[in-house]
Amino acid sequence: MIRLNNVTHQYVGMKEPIVRVDTLSLKKGERVALLGPSGSGKSTLLHMISGIFLPTTGEVTVDGYHFRQMKESERDAFRAQSVGYIFQDFHLVPSLTAKANIELVGTSTRLSEWFQRVGLEGKEQRYPHELSRGEAQRVAMIRAFIHEPSLVLADEPTGSLDRKTGENMMHLLHELTKEEKVTFLCVTHDESFAETFPRLLQMTPHEKGGMTVQ
Ligand code: ADP
Ligand code: MG
């Protein structure tokens, strides 16, 4: 369901590509960890897979959508419908309650069920500053799942949580992605978290320069 072919990505001002992926395939429903040092292009890869931007060269196809053949607005619409994104620092809007933050991306009759499911029952009207970091990340998780995406991308979702909270979060993410049958690609710095995934990818140097994924 996700396929990259002959992909390179080079940011404006760079002399050579930072990321080169000759081929990469992820099956529908696969749960995959992506490990790699800081600056190796992990976030860049997630951006290309979500269609936030096109690679400099090459093809990215997700669920049969060929990003290069789509307008930016079409890629945005695809992402709004099919992708859930979870960030290290939650990206919640401070002036909106937990519930309103989620309703920015979609409504669901299952909203109160979702709050229960992640252990946030009764906290729908809290503002982000009234939540612990772990609770804020669980709100961000509901926001990623509420529109029933086929793909969830997480960019170091435990990176700003303490060990125990991070473990709980990873456990919950595995549970939800299995139950919702979504494809799950998760960037992590932590090898012990990475080992909880059935498939592990690693950023490594490409023979032509830049980093690739293996
Ligand atoms: P990672 O997520 O693995 O830490 P990134 O994908 O964020 O790595 O970044 C890869 C490299 O590209 C880094 O050297 C970073 O500084 C650079 N980079 C990231 N975003 C931009 C950008 N918008 N413009 C120029 N360079 C960027
Ligand atoms: Mg990153």
PDB file of N, CA, C and O and ligand atoms in Angstrom, residues 37-44 46-47 88 155-156 187 189, ligand 2:
ATOM      1  N   PRO A  37      19.789   8.102  13.431  1.00  0.00           N
ATOM      2  CA  PRO A  37      20.289   9.250  14.181  1.00  0.00           C
ATOM      3  C   PRO A  37      19.570  10.535  13.811  1.00  0.00           C
ATOM      4  O   PRO A  37      18.938  10.627  12.750  1.00  0.00           O
ATOM      5  N   SER A  38      19.685  11.502  14.671  1.00  0.00           N
ATOM      6  CA  SER A  38      19.114  12.821  14.437  1.00  0.00           C
ATOM      7  C   SER A  38      19.714  13.403  13.153  1.00  0.00           C
ATOM      8  O   SER A  38      20.910  13.277  12.909  1.00  0.00           O
ATOM      9  N   GLY A  39      18.865  13.964  12.317  1.00  0.00           N
ATOM     10  CA  GLY A  39      19.335  14.587  11.083  1.00  0.00           C
ATOM     11  C   GLY A  39      19.489  13.620   9.919  1.00  0.00           C
ATOM     12  O   GLY A  39      19.956  13.996   8.843  1.00  0.00           O
ATOM     13  N   SER A  40      19.106  12.344  10.111  1.00  0.00           N
ATOM     14  CA  SER A  40      19.308  11.349   9.050  1.00  0.00           C
ATOM     15  C   SER A  40      18.166  11.314   8.043  1.00  0.00           C
ATOM     16  O   SER A  40      18.199  10.531   7.096  1.00  0.00           O
ATOM     17  N   GLY A  41      17.126  12.119   8.262  1.00  0.00           N
ATOM     18  CA  GLY A  41      16.075  12.214   7.243  1.00  0.00           C
ATOM     19  C   GLY A  41      14.790  11.469   7.569  1.00  0.00           C
ATOM     20  O   GLY A  41      13.941  11.269   6.699  1.00  0.00           O
ATOM     21  N   LYS A  42      14.606  11.087   8.835  1.00  0.00           N
ATOM     22  CA  LYS A  42      13.394  10.333   9.211  1.00  0.00           C
ATOM     23  C   LYS A  42      12.127  11.169   9.016  1.00  0.00           C
ATOM     24  O   LYS A  42      11.157  10.705   8.413  1.00  0.00           O
ATOM     25  N   SER A  43      12.153  12.399   9.523  1.00  0.00           N
ATOM     26  CA  SER A  43      10.968  13.260   9.364  1.00  0.00           C
ATOM     27  C   SER A  43      10.739  13.574   7.887  1.00  0.00           C
ATOM     28  O   SER A  43       9.595  13.600   7.422  1.00  0.00           O
ATOM     29  N   THR A  44      11.821  13.786   7.160  1.00  0.00           N
ATOM     30  CA  THR A  44      11.713  14.047   5.715  1.00  0.00           C
ATOM     31  C   THR A  44      10.977  12.901   5.030  1.00  0.00           C
ATOM     32  O   THR A  44      10.087  13.112   4.207  1.00  0.00           O
ATOM     33  N   LEU A  46       8.845  10.759   6.413  1.00  0.00           N
ATOM     34  CA  LEU A  46       7.426  10.776   6.797  1.00  0.00           C
ATOM     35  C   LEU A  46       6.672  11.849   5.999  1.00  0.00           C
ATOM     36  O   LEU A  46       5.533  11.634   5.582  1.00  0.00           O
ATOM     37  N   HIS A  47       7.295  13.000   5.806  1.00  0.00           N
ATOM     38  CA  HIS A  47       6.645  14.077   5.042  1.00  0.00           C
ATOM     39  C   HIS A  47       6.350  13.626   3.613  1.00  0.00           C
ATOM     40  O   HIS A  47       5.304  13.926   3.058  1.00  0.00           O
ATOM     41  N   GLN A  88       6.114  14.527  18.242  1.00  0.00           N
ATOM     42  CA  GLN A  88       6.797  14.448  19.540  1.00  0.00           C
ATOM     43  C   GLN A  88       6.199  15.413  20.555  1.00  0.00           C
ATOM     44  O   GLN A  88       5.987  15.072  21.712  1.00  0.00           O
ATOM     45  N   ASP A 155       5.938  10.598  14.669  1.00  0.00           N
ATOM     46  CA  ASP A 155       7.316  11.095  14.612  1.00  0.00           C
ATOM     47  C   ASP A 155       7.841  11.271  16.040  1.00  0.00           C
ATOM     48  O   ASP A 155       7.591  12.290  16.674  1.00  0.00           O
ATOM     49  N   GLU A 156       8.536  10.264  16.526  1.00  0.00           N
ATOM     50  CA  GLU A 156       9.051  10.227  17.898  1.00  0.00           C
ATOM     51  C   GLU A 156       7.963  10.540  18.930  1.00  0.00           C
ATOM     52  O   GLU A 156       8.114  11.467  19.735  1.00  0.00           O
ATOM     53  N   VAL A 187       8.536   6.597  13.933  1.00  0.00           N
ATOM     54  CA  VAL A 187       9.930   6.989  14.153  1.00  0.00           C
ATOM     55  C   VAL A 187      10.233   6.945  15.642  1.00  0.00           C
ATOM     56  O   VAL A 187       9.444   7.450  16.451  1.00  0.00           O
ATOM     57  N   HIS A 189      13.737   6.924  18.581  1.00  0.00           N
ATOM     58  CA  HIS A 189      15.161   6.915  18.893  1.00  0.00           C
ATOM     59  C   HIS A 189      15.517   5.696  19.719  1.00  0.00           C
ATOM     60  O   HIS A 189      16.679   5.366  19.917  1.00  0.00           O
TER      61      HIS A 189
HETATM   62 MG    MG B   2      12.777  14.266  12.936  1.00  0.00          MG
END
